[in-house]
mmCIF file of C-alpha atoms in Angstrom:
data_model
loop_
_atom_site.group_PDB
_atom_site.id
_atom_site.type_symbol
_atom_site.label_atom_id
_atom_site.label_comp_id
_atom_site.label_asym_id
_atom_site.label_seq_id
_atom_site.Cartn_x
_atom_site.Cartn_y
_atom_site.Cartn_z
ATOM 1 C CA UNK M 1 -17.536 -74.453 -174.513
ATOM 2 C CA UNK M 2 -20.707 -75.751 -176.183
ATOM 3 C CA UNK M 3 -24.024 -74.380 -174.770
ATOM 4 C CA UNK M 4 -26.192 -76.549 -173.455
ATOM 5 C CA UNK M 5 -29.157 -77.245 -174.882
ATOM 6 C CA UNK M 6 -32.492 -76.251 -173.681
ATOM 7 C CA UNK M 7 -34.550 -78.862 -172.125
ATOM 8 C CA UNK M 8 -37.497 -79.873 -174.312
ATOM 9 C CA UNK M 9 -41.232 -80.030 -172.590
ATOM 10 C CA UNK M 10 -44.252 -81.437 -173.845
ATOM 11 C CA UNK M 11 -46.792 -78.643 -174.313
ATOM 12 C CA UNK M 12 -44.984 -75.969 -174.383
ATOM 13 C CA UNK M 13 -42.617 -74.054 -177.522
ATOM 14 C CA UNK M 14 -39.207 -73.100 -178.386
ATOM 15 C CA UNK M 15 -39.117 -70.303 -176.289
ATOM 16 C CA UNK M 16 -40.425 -71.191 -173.013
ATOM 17 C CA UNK M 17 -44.379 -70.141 -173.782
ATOM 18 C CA UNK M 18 -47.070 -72.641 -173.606
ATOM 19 C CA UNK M 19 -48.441 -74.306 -176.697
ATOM 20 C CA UNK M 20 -51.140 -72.842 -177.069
ATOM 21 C CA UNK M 21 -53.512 -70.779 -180.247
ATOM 22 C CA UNK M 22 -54.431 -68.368 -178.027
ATOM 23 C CA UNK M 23 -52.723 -66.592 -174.950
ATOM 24 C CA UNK M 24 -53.320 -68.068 -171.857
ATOM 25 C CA UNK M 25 -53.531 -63.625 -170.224
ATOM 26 C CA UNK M 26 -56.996 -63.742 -172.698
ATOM 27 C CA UNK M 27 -58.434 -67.168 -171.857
ATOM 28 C CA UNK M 28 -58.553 -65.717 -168.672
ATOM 29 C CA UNK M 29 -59.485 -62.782 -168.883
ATOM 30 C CA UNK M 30 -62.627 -63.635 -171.595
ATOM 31 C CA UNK M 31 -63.509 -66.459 -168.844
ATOM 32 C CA UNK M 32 -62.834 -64.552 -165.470
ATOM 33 C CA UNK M 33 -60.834 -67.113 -164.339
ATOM 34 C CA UNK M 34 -58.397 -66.341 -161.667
ATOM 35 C CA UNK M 35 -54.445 -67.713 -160.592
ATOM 36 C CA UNK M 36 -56.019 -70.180 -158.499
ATOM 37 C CA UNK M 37 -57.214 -72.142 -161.584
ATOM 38 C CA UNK M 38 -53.632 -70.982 -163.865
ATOM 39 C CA UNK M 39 -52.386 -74.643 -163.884
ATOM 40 C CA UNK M 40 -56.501 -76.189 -165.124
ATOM 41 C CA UNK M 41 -56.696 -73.116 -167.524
ATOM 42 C CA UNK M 42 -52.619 -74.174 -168.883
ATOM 43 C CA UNK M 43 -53.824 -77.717 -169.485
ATOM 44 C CA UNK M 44 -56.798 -76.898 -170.913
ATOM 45 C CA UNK M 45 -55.706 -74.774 -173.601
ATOM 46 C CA UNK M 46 -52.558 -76.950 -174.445
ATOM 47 C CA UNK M 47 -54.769 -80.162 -174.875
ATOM 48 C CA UNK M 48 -57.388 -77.864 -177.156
ATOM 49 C CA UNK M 49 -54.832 -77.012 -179.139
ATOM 50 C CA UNK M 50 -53.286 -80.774 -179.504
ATOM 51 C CA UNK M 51 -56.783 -81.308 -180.753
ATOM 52 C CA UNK M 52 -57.039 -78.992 -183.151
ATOM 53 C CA UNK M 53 -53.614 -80.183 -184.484
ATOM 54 C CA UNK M 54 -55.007 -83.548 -184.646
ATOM 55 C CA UNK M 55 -58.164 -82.833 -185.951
ATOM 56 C CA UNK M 56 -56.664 -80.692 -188.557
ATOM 57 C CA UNK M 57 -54.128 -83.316 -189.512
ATOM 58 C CA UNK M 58 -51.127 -80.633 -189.405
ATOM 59 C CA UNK M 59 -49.217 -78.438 -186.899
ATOM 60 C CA UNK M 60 -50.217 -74.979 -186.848
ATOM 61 C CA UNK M 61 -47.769 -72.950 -184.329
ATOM 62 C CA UNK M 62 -44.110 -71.929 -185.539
ATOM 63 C CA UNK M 63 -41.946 -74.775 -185.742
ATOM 64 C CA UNK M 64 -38.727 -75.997 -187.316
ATOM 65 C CA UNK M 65 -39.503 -79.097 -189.550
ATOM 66 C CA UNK M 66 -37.064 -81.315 -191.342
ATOM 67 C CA UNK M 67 -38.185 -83.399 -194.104
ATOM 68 C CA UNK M 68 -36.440 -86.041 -196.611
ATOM 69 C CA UNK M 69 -39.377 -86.637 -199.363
ATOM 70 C CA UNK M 70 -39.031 -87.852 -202.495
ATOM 71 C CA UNK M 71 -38.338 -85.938 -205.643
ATOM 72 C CA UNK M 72 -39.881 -87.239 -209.174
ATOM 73 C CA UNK M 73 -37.960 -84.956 -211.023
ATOM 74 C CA UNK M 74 -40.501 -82.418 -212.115
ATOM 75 C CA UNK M 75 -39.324 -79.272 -210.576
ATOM 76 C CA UNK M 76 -41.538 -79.514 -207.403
ATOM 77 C CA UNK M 77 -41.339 -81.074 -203.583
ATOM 78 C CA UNK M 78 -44.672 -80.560 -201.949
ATOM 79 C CA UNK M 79 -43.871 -79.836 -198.317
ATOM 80 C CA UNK M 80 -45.542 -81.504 -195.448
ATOM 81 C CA UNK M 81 -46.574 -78.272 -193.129
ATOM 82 C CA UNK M 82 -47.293 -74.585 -193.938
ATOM 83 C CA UNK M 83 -48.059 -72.090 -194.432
ATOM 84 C CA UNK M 84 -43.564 -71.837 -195.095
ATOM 85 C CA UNK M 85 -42.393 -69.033 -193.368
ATOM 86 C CA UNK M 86 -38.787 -69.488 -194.674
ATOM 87 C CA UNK M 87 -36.514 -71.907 -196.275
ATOM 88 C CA UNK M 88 -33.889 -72.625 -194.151
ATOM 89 C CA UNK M 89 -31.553 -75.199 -196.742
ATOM 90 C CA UNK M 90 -31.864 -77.792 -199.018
ATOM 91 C CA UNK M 91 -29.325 -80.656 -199.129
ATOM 92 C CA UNK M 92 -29.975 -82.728 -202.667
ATOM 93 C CA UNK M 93 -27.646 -86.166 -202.955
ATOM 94 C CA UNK M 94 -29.324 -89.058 -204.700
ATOM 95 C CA UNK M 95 -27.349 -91.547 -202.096
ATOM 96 C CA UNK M 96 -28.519 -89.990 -199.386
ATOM 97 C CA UNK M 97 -25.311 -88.951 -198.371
ATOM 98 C CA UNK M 98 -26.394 -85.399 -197.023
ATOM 99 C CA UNK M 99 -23.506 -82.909 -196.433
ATOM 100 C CA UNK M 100 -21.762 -79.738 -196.903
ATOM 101 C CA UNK M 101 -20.990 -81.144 -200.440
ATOM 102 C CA UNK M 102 -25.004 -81.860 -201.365
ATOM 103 C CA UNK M 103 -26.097 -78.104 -199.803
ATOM 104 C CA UNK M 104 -27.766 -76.391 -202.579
ATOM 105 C CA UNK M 105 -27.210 -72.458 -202.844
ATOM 106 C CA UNK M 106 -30.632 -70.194 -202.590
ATOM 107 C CA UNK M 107 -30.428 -69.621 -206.568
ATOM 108 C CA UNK M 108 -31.001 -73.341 -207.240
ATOM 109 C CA UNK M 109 -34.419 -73.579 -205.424
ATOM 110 C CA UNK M 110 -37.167 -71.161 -204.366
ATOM 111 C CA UNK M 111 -40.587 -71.455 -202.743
ATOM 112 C CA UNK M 112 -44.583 -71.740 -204.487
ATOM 113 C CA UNK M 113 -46.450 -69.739 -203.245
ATOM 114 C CA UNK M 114 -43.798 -66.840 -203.002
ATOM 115 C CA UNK M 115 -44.204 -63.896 -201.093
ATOM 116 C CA UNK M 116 -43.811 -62.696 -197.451
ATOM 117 C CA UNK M 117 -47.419 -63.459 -196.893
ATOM 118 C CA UNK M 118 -48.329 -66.094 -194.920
ATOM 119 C CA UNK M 119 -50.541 -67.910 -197.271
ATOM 120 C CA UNK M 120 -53.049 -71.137 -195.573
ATOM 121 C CA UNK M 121 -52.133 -73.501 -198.433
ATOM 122 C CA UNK M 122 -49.740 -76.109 -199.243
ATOM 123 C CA UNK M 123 -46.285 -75.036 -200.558
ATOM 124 C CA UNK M 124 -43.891 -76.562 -202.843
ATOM 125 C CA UNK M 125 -40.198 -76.757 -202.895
ATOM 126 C CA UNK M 126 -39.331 -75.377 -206.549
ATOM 127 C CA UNK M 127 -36.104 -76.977 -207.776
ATOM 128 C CA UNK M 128 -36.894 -76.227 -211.334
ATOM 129 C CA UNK M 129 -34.032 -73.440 -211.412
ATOM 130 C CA UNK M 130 -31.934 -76.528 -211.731
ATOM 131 C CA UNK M 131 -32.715 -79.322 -214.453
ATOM 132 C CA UNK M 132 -29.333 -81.349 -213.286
ATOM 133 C CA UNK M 133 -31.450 -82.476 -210.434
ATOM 134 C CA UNK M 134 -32.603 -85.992 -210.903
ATOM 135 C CA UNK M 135 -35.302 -88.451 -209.533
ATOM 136 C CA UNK M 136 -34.599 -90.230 -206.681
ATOM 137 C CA UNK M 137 -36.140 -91.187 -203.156
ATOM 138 C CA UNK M 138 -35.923 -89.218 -200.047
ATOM 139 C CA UNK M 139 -32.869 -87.744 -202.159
ATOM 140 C CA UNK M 140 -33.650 -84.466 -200.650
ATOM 141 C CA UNK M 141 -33.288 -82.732 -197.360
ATOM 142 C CA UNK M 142 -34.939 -79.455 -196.434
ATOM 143 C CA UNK M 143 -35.205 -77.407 -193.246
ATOM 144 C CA UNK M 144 -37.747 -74.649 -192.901
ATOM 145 C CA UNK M 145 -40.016 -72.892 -190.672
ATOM 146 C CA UNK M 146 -43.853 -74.005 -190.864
ATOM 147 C CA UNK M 147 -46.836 -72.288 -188.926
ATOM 148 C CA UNK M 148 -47.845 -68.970 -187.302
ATOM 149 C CA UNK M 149 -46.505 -67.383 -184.724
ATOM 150 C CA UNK M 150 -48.917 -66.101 -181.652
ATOM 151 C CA UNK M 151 -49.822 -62.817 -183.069
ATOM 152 C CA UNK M 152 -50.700 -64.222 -186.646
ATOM 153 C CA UNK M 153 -53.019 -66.673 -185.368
ATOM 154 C CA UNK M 154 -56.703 -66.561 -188.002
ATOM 155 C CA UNK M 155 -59.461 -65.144 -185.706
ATOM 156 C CA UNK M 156 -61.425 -68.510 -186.482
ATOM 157 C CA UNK M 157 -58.370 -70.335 -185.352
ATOM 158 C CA UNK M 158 -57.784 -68.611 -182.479
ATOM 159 C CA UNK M 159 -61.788 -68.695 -181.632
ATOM 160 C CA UNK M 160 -61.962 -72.447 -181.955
ATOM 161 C CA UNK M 161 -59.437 -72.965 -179.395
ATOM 162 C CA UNK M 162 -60.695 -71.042 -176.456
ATOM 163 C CA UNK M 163 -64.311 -72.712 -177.058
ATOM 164 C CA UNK M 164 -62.442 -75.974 -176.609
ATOM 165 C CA UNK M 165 -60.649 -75.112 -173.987
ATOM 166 C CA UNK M 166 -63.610 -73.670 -172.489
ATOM 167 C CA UNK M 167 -65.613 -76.900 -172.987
ATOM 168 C CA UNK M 168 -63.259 -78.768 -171.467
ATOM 169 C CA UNK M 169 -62.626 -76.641 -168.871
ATOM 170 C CA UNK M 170 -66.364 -77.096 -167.856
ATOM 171 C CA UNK M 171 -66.010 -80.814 -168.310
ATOM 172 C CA UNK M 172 -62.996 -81.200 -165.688
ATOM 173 C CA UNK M 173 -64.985 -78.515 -163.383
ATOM 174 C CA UNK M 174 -67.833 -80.767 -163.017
ATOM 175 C CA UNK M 175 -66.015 -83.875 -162.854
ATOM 176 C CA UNK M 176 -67.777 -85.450 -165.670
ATOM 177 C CA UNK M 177 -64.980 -86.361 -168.151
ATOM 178 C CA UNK M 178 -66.406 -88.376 -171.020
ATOM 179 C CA UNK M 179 -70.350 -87.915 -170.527
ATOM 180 C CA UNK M 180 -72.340 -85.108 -171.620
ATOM 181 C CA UNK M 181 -75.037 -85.566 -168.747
ATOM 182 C CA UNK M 182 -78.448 -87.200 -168.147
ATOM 183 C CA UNK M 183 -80.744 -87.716 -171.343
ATOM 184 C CA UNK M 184 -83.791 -89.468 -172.155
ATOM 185 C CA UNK M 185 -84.515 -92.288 -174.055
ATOM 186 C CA UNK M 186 -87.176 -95.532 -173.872
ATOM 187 C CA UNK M 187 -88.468 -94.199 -171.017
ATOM 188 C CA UNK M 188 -85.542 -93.998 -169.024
ATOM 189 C CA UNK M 189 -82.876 -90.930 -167.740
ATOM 190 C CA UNK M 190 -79.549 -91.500 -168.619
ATOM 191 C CA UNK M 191 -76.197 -90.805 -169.688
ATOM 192 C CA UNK M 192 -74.233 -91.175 -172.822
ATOM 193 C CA UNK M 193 -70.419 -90.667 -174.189
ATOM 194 C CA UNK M 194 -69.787 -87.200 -175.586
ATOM 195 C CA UNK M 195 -67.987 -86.637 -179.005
ATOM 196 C CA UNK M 196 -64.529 -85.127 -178.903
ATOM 197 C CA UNK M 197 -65.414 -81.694 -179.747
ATOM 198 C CA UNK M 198 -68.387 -79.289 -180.306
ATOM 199 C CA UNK M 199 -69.538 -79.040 -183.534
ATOM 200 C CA UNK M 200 -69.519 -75.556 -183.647
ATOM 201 C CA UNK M 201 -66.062 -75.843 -183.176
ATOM 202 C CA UNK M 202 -65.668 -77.872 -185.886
ATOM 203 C CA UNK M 203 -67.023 -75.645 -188.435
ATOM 204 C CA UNK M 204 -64.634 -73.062 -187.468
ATOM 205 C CA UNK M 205 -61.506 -75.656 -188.331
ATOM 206 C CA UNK M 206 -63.193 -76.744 -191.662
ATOM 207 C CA UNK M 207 -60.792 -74.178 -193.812
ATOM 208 C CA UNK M 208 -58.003 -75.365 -191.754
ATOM 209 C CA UNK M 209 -58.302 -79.097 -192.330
ATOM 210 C CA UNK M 210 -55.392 -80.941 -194.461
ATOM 211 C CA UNK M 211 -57.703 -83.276 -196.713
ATOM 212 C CA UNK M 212 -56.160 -86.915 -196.467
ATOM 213 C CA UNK M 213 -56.705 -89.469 -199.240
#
């Protein structure tokens, strides 16, 4: 009999936890927030983390990723997340006919940066152990694992979430979603629309930020 599968729900990971950079057990405990405000304090720290993801143009928890890019023929695929925590397999077939048949063995590729250190930079497929391997599009398949796991979380990271959370936990306590509060200007009080995210939160992401062209 074939297990069934696990149902999948937003916000939360692989194995059951919440998606979150930080553990919900020390957003509490740094706020003194209480289980009456568990499912505010859940939300909170699932959409900061979203955010961040956004923000940062990457996903930065454990996850399984499968890709199909492109392969010029130089020796290198430039994977879309990291940092790589393992290769999982490579299919190659330049008709995109991916199966048992197109699995590369582990001698033919390896992995830039190498190393069991989790390094914060892109990494590159290296198929130059094999020169047979031509150009081609999306002629490639390749599972791996992308991310850190809760433990491995940066400090800065891990900092940058719970002052999000923690600003929008104040934002959802006070009932003023979208508006930073009353402010002065040509002579009258009023209020205005408040950016996304504090910029001191912001500065902590900086090193984490996928540059887009």
């Amino acid at each position: 009999m074939v297990p069934a599968k696990k149902p999948f729900y937003p916000g939360y990971m692989e194995n059951g936890t919440i998606y979150t950079l930080i553990p919900l057990a020390d957003f509490k405990a740094v706020l003194g927030i209480d289980d009456r405000e568990d499912a505010l304090s859940r939300y909170c720290l699932i959409t900061a983390t979203f955010t961040i993801e956004q923000y940062c143009h990457r996903r930065l928890l454990v996850q399984s990723v499968t890709e199909y890019p492109d392969y010029t023929g130089d020796g290198l695929v430039l994977l879309g997340e990291y940092p790589v925590r393992e290769l999982e397999y490579v299919h190659y077939s330049r008709e995109r006919r991916f199966c048992p048949e197109s699995l590369l063995p582990p001698e033919r590729y390896g992995l830039i940066p190498e190393g069991e250190g989790l390094e914060d930079r892109p990494y590159h497929l290296d198929l130059k152990a094999d020169p047979r391997l031509l150009a081609g599009e999306r002629c490639v398949k390749v599972k791996y694992r992308a991310g850190y796991g809760p433990e491995e979380v940066p400090p800065d990271l891990a900092s940058a979430c719970l002052e999000l959370a923690a600003w929008n936990m104040t934002r959802y306590r006070g009932r003023r979603i979208g508006i930073t509060g009353n402010v002065r200007g040509n002579g009258k009080d009023g209020e205005h629309l408040e950016t996304s995210m504090p910029e001191n939160v912001r500065q902590l992401l900086e090193p984490y930020r996928r540059r887009v062209i």
